[in-house]
CSV table of C-alpha atoms in Angstrom, one decimal:
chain,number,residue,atom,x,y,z
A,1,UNK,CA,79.5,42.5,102.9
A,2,UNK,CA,83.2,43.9,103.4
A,3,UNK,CA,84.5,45.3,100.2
A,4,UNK,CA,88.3,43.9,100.3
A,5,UNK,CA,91.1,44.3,97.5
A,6,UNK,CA,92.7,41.7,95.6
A,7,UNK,CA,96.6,42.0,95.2
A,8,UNK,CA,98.6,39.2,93.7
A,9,UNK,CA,100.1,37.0,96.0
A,10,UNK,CA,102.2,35.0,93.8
A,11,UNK,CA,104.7,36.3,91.1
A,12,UNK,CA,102.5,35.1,88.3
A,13,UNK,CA,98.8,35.9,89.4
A,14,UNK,CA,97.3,39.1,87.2
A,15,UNK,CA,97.6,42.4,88.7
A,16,UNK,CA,93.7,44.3,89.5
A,17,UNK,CA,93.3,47.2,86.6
A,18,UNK,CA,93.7,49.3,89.6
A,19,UNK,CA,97.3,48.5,90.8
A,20,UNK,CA,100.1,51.0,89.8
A,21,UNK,CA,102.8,49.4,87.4
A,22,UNK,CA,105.9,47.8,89.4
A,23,UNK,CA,107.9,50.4,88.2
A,24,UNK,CA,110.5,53.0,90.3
A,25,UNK,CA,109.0,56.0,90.0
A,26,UNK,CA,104.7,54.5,90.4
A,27,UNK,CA,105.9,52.6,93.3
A,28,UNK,CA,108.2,55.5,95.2
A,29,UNK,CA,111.5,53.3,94.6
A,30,UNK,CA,113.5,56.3,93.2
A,31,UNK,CA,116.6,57.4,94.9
A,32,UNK,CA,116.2,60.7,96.8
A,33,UNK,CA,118.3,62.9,98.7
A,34,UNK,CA,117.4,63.4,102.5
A,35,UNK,CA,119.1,66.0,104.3
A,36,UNK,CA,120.7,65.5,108.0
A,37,UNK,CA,121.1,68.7,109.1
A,38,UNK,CA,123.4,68.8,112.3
A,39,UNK,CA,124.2,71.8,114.4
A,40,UNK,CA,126.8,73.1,112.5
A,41,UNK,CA,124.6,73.2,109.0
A,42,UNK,CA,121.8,74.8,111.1
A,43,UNK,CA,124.2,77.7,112.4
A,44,UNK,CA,126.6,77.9,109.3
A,45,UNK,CA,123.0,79.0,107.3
A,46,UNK,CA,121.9,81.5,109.6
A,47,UNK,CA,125.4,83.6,109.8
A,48,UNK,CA,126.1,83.0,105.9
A,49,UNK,CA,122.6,84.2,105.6
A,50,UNK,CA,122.6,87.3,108.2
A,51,UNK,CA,126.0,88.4,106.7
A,52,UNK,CA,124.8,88.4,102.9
A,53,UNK,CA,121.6,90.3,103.5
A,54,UNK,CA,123.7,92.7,106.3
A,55,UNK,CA,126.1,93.4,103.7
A,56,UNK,CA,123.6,94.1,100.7
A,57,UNK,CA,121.7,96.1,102.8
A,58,UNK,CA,124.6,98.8,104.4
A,59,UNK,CA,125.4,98.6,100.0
A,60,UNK,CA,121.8,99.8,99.4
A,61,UNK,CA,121.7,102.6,102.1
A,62,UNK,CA,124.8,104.3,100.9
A,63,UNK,CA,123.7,103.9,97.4
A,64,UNK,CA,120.6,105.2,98.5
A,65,UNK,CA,122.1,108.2,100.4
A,66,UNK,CA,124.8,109.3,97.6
A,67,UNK,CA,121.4,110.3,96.0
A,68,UNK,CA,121.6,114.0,95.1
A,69,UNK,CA,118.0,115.2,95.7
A,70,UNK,CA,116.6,118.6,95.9
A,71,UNK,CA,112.6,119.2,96.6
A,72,UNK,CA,110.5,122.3,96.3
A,73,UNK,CA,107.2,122.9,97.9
A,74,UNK,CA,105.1,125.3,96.4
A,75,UNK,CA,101.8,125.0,97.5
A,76,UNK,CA,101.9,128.3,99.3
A,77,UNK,CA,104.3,130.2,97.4
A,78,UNK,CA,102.0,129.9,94.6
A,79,UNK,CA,99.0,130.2,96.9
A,80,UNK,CA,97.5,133.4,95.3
A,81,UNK,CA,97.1,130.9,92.3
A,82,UNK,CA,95.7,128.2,94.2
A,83,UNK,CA,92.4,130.4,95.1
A,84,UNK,CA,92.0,131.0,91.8
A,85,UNK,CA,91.4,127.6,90.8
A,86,UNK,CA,89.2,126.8,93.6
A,87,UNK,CA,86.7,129.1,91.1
A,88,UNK,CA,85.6,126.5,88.6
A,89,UNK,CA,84.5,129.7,86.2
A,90,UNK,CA,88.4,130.2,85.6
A,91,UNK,CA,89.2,127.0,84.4
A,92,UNK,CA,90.0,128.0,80.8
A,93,UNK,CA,92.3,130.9,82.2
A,94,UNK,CA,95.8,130.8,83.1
A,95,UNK,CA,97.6,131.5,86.2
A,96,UNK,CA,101.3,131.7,86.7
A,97,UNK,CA,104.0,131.9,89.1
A,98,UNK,CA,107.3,131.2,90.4
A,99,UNK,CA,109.7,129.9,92.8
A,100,UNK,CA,113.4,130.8,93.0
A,101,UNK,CA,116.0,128.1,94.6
A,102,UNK,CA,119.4,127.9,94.8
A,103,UNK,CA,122.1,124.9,94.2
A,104,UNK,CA,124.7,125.0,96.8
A,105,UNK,CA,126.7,122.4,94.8
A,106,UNK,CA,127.0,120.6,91.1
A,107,UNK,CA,124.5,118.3,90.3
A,108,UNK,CA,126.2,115.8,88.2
A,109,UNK,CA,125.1,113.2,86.2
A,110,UNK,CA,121.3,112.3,84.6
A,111,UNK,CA,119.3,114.7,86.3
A,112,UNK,CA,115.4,113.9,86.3
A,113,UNK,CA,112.6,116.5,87.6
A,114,UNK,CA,109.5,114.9,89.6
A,115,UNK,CA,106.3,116.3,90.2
A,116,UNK,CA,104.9,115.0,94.1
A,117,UNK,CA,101.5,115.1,95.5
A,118,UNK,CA,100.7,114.7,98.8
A,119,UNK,CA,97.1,113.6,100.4
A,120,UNK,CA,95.8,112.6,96.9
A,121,UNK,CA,94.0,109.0,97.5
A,122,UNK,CA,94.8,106.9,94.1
A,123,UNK,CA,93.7,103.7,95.1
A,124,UNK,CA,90.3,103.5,96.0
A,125,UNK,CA,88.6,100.9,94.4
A,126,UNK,CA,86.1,102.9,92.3
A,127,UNK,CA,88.9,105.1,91.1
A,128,UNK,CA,91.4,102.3,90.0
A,129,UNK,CA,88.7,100.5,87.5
A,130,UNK,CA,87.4,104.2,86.3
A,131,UNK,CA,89.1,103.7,83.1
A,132,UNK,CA,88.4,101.6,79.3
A,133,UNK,CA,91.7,99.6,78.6
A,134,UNK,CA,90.0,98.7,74.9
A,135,UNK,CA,90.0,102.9,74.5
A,136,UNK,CA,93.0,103.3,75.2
A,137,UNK,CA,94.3,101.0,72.7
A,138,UNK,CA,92.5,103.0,70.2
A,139,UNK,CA,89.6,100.6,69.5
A,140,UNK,CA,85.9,101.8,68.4
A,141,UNK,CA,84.2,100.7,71.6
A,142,UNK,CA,81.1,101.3,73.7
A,143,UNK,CA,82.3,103.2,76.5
A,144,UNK,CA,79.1,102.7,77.9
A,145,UNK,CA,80.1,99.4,79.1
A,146,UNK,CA,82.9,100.2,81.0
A,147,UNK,CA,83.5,101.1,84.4
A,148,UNK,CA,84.0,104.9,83.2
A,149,UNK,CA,81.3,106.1,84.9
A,150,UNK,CA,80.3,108.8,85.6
A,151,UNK,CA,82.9,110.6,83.3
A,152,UNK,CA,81.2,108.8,80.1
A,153,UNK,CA,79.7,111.0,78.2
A,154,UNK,CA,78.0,114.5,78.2
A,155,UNK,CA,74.3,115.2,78.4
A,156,UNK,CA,74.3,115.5,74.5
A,157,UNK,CA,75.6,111.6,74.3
A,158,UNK,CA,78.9,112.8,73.0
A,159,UNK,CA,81.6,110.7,74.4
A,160,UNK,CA,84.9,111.6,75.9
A,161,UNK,CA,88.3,110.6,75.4
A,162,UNK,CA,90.0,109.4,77.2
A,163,UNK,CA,86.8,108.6,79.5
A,164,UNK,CA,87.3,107.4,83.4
A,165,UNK,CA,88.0,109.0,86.5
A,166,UNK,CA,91.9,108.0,86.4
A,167,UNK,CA,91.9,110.4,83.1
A,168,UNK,CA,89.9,113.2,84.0
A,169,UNK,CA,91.9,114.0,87.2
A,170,UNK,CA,95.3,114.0,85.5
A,171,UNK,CA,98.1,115.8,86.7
A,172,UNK,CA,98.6,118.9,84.3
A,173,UNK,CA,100.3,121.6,85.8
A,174,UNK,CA,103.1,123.0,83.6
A,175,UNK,CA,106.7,123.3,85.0
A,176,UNK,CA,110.3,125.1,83.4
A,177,UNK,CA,113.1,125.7,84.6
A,178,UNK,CA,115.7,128.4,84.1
A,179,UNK,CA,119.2,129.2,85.4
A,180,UNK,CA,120.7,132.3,86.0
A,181,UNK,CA,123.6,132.5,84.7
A,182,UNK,CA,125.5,136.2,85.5
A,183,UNK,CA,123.1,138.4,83.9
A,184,UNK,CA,121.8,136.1,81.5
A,185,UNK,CA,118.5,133.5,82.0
A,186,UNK,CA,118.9,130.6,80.3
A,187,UNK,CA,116.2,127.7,80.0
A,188,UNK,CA,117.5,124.5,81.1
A,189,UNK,CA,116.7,121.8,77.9
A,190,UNK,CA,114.2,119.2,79.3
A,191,UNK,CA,113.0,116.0,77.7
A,192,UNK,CA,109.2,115.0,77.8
A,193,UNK,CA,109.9,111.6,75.6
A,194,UNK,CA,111.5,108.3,77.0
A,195,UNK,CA,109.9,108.9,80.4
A,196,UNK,CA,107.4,105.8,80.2
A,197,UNK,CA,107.7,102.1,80.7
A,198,UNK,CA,108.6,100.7,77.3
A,199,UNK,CA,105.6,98.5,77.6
A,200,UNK,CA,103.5,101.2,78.0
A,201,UNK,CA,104.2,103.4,75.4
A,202,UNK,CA,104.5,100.2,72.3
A,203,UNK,CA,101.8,97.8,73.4
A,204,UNK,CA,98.8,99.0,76.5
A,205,UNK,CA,98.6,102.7,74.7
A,206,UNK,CA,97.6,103.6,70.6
A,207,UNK,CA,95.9,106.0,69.1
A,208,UNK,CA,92.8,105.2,66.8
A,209,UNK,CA,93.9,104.9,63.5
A,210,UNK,CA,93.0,107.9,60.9
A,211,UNK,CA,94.8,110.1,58.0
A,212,UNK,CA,94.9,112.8,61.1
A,213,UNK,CA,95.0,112.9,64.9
A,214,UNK,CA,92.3,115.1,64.5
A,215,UNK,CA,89.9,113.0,62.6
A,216,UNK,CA,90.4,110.4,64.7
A,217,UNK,CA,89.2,111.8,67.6
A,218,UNK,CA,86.2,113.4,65.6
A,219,UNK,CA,83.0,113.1,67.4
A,220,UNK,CA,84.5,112.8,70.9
A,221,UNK,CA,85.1,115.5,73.7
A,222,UNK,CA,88.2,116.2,76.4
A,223,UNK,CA,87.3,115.2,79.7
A,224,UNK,CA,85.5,117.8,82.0
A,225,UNK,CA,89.2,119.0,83.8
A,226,UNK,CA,90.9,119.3,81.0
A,227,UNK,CA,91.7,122.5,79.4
A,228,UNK,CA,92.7,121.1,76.0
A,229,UNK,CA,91.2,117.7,73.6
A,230,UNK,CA,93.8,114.5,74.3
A,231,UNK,CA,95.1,115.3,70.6
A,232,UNK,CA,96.8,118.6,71.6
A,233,UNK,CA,98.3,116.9,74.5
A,234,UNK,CA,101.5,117.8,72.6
A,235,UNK,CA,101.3,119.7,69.6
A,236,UNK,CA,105.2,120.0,68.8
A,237,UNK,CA,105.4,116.1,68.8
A,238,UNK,CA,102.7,114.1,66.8
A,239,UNK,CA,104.3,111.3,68.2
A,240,UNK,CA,103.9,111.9,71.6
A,241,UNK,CA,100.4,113.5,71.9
A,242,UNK,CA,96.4,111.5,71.8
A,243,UNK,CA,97.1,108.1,74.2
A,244,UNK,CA,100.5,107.7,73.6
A,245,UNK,CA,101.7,110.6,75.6
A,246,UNK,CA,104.0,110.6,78.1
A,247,UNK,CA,102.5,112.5,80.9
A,248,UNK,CA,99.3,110.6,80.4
A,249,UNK,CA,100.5,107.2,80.6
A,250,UNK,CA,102.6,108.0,83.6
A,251,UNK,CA,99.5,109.1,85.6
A,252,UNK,CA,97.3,106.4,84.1
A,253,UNK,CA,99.5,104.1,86.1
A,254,UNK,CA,98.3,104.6,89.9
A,255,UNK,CA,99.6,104.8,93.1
A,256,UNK,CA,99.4,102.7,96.3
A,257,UNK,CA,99.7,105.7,98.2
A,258,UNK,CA,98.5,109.2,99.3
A,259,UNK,CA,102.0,110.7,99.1
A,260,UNK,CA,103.9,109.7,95.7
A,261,UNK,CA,105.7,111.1,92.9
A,262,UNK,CA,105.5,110.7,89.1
A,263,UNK,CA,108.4,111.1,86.6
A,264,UNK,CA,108.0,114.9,84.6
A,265,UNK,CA,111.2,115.3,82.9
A,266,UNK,CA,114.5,114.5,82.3
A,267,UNK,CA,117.4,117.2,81.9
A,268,UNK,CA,119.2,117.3,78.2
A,269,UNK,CA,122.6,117.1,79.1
A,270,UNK,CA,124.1,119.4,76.3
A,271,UNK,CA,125.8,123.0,76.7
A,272,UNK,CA,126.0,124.6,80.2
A,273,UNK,CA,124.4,121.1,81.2
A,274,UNK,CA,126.0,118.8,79.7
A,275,UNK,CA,127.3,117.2,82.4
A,276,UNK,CA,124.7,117.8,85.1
A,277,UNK,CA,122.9,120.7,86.6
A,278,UNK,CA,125.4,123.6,87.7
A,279,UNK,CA,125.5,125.3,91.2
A,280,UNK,CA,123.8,128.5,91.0
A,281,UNK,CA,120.4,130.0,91.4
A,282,UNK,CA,117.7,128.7,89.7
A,283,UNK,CA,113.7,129.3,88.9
A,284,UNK,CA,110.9,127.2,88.4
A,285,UNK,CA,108.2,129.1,86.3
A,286,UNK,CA,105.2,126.9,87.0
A,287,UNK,CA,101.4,127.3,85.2
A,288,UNK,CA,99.7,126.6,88.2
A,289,UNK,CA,96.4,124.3,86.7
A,290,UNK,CA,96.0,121.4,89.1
A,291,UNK,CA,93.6,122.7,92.2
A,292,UNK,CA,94.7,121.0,95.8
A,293,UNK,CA,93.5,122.7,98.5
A,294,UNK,CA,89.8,120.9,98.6
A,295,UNK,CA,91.2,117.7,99.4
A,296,UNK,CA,94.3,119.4,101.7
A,297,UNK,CA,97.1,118.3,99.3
A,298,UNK,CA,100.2,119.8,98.8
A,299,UNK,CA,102.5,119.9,95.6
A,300,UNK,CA,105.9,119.7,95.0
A,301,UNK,CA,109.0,119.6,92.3
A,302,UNK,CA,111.6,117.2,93.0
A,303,UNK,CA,115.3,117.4,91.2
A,304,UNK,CA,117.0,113.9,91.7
A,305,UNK,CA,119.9,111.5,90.5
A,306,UNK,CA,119.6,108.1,90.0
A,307,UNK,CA,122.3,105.0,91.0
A,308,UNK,CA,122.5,101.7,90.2
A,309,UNK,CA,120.2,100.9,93.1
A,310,UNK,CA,117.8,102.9,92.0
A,311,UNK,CA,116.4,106.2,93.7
A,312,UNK,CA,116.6,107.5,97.2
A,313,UNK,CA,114.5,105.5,99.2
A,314,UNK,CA,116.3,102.9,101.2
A,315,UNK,CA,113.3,101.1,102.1
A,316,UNK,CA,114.8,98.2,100.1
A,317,UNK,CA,117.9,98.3,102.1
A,318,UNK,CA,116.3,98.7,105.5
A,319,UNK,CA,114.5,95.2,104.9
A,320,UNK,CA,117.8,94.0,104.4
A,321,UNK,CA,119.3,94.6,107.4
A,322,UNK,CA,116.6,93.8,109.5
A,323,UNK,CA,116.5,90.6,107.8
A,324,UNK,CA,119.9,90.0,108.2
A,325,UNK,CA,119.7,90.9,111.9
A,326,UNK,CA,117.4,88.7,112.3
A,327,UNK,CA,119.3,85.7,110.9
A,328,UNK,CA,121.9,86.8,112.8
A,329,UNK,CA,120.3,86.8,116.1
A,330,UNK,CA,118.7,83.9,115.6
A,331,UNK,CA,122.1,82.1,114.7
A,332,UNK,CA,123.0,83.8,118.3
A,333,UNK,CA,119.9,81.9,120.3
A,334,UNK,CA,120.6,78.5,118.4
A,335,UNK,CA,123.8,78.6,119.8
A,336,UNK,CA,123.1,79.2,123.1
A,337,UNK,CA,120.5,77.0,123.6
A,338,UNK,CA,122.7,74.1,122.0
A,339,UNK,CA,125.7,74.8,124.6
A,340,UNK,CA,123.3,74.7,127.0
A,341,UNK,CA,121.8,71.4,126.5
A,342,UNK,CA,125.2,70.1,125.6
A,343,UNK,CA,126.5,71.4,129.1
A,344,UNK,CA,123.1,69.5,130.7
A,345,UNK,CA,123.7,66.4,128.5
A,346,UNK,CA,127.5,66.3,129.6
A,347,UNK,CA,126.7,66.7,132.8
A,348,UNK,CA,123.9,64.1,133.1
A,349,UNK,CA,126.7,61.6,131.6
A,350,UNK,CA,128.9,61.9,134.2
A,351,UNK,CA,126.2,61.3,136.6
């Protein structure tokens, strides 16, 4: 037997329970708004749209390259420091060296110094979920739990903290800088605070809560790399030491890439630098604690300015104007293929 459907056929026979209500919007009676595009919409969107993204991208690239930037390698001029890490006996002596450099002209404006590592692989999976989120917001938790592993505990059970691979690998080589002025050496100011994503520092970060940093942390041990417990991670600023750090929550946030570079400091413009960096010779006096020659890294200090576009890659403006080439050229082939047909079309007429 067929199954069929009842609909009313007069104007006062019931409606089935499944029929829609005779209203505009159930039965697809509301006005709507269909576009006819014509030849001269079609080609009017392409150039408007390849001349915006050509002109925001040539903006990008020269913001991009008014960048002042300077970058220091010093993987081998510190290289006498470097084979005394690869000894893992020495890892609770220091090592320092330096590197001299010379400004050629004035940087001006808000200076910010960069530390770079190249070849260092961030983003294998194992690494990226080697860390306890609920730790780092300063909650009592099983660490055992987490994806921490191996860096978990000791053989004697006692935790660490901060656990996870992410942690235990941090960046944590020490870096100053001094100009010569004349005769005289003077340090350049730097700031270690305000370097962190808002968001990171006030709500993904805290530090247990206790009378004392100390106590808070009692019962817990650094991480096998580090020289120092996460408590002395700044002992001039009890508000920027334990999770809430700078430096550590700036490498806690990885990188897509082998080659990248983290935020280290930020010149205080006052004095001699108030309004930038002077020309002149410089020195970076560096305390040379993270080993990269077993994994064929190199290490390096970048100086840089900042513009309203951001820093100096023009990555963002190169997509630009390709797009906007693109658009462009593809305005170009409409066209022709248009006149062509017209020409056929016009021709065919008159036939």
């Amino acid at each position: 037997m067929k199954n069929k459907t009842n609909f009313p056929s007069q104007e006062g026979e019931a409606c089935p329970s499944r029929c829609p209500d005779n209203s505009a919007f159930k039965q697809q009676r509301l006005p709507a708004w269909k576009p006819q595009l014509n030849i001269g919409t079609v080609l009017s969107t392409f150039f408007l749209t390849g001349a915006f993204c050509l002109t925001v991208g040539v903006c990008l690239i020269l913001s991009a390259n008014s960048v002042r930037e300077i970058q220091i390698d010093y993987s081998d001029k510190c290289s006498d420091c470097s084979k005394f890490r690869e000894n893992s006996s020495n890892w609770n002596k220091e090592c320092h060296c330096s590197v001299n450099f010379t400004l050629k002209e004035d940087i001006l404006g808000d200076v910010f110094m960069y530390y770079g590592l190249q070849n260092f692989y961030q983003n294998h999976r194992r690494y990226v979920i080697s860390r306890s989120d609920a730790q780092l917001l300063g909650r009592n938790v099983n660490i055992q739990r987490s994806y921490c592993a191996p860096f978990t505990t000791y053989r004697n059970g006692t935790p660490m903290a901060p656990c996870g691979a992410i942690a235990n690998s941090m960046f944590n080589d020490t870096i100053d800088l001094f100009y010569n002025r004349n005769s005289s050496v003077i340090q350049v100011p730097l700031l270690k605070t305000g370097n962190s994503w808002w968001t990171d520092k006030n709500v993904k970060f805290r530090n247990p809560e206790s009378y004392n940093l100390s106590s808070a942390f009692a019962g817990t041990a650094r991480p096998p790399y580090w020289q120092k417990p996460v408590y002395l991670l700044d002992e001039e600023d009890e508000r920027n030491t334990g999770y809430v750090n700078d430096d550590f929550i700036i490498w806690m946030r990885v990188s897509a890439f082998a080659t990248f570079r983290n935020l280290y400091r930020r010149v205080r413009r006052i004095r001699h630098f108030a309004d930038g960096l002077p020309a002149g010779n410089y020195t970076f006096r560096i305390s040379y604690n993270f080993p990269v020659s077993k994994f064929k890294g190199r290490k390096h200090v970048i100086l840089s300015t900042v513009v309203w576009s951001g820093g100096s890659s023009p990555f963002l403006g190169i997509a630009y104007v390709v797009s906007g080439t693109a658009a462009t050229l593809a305005g170009f082939v409409i066209t022709a293929i248009h006149l062509k047909l017209r020409k056929k079309k016009t021709y065919f007429q008159r036939q």
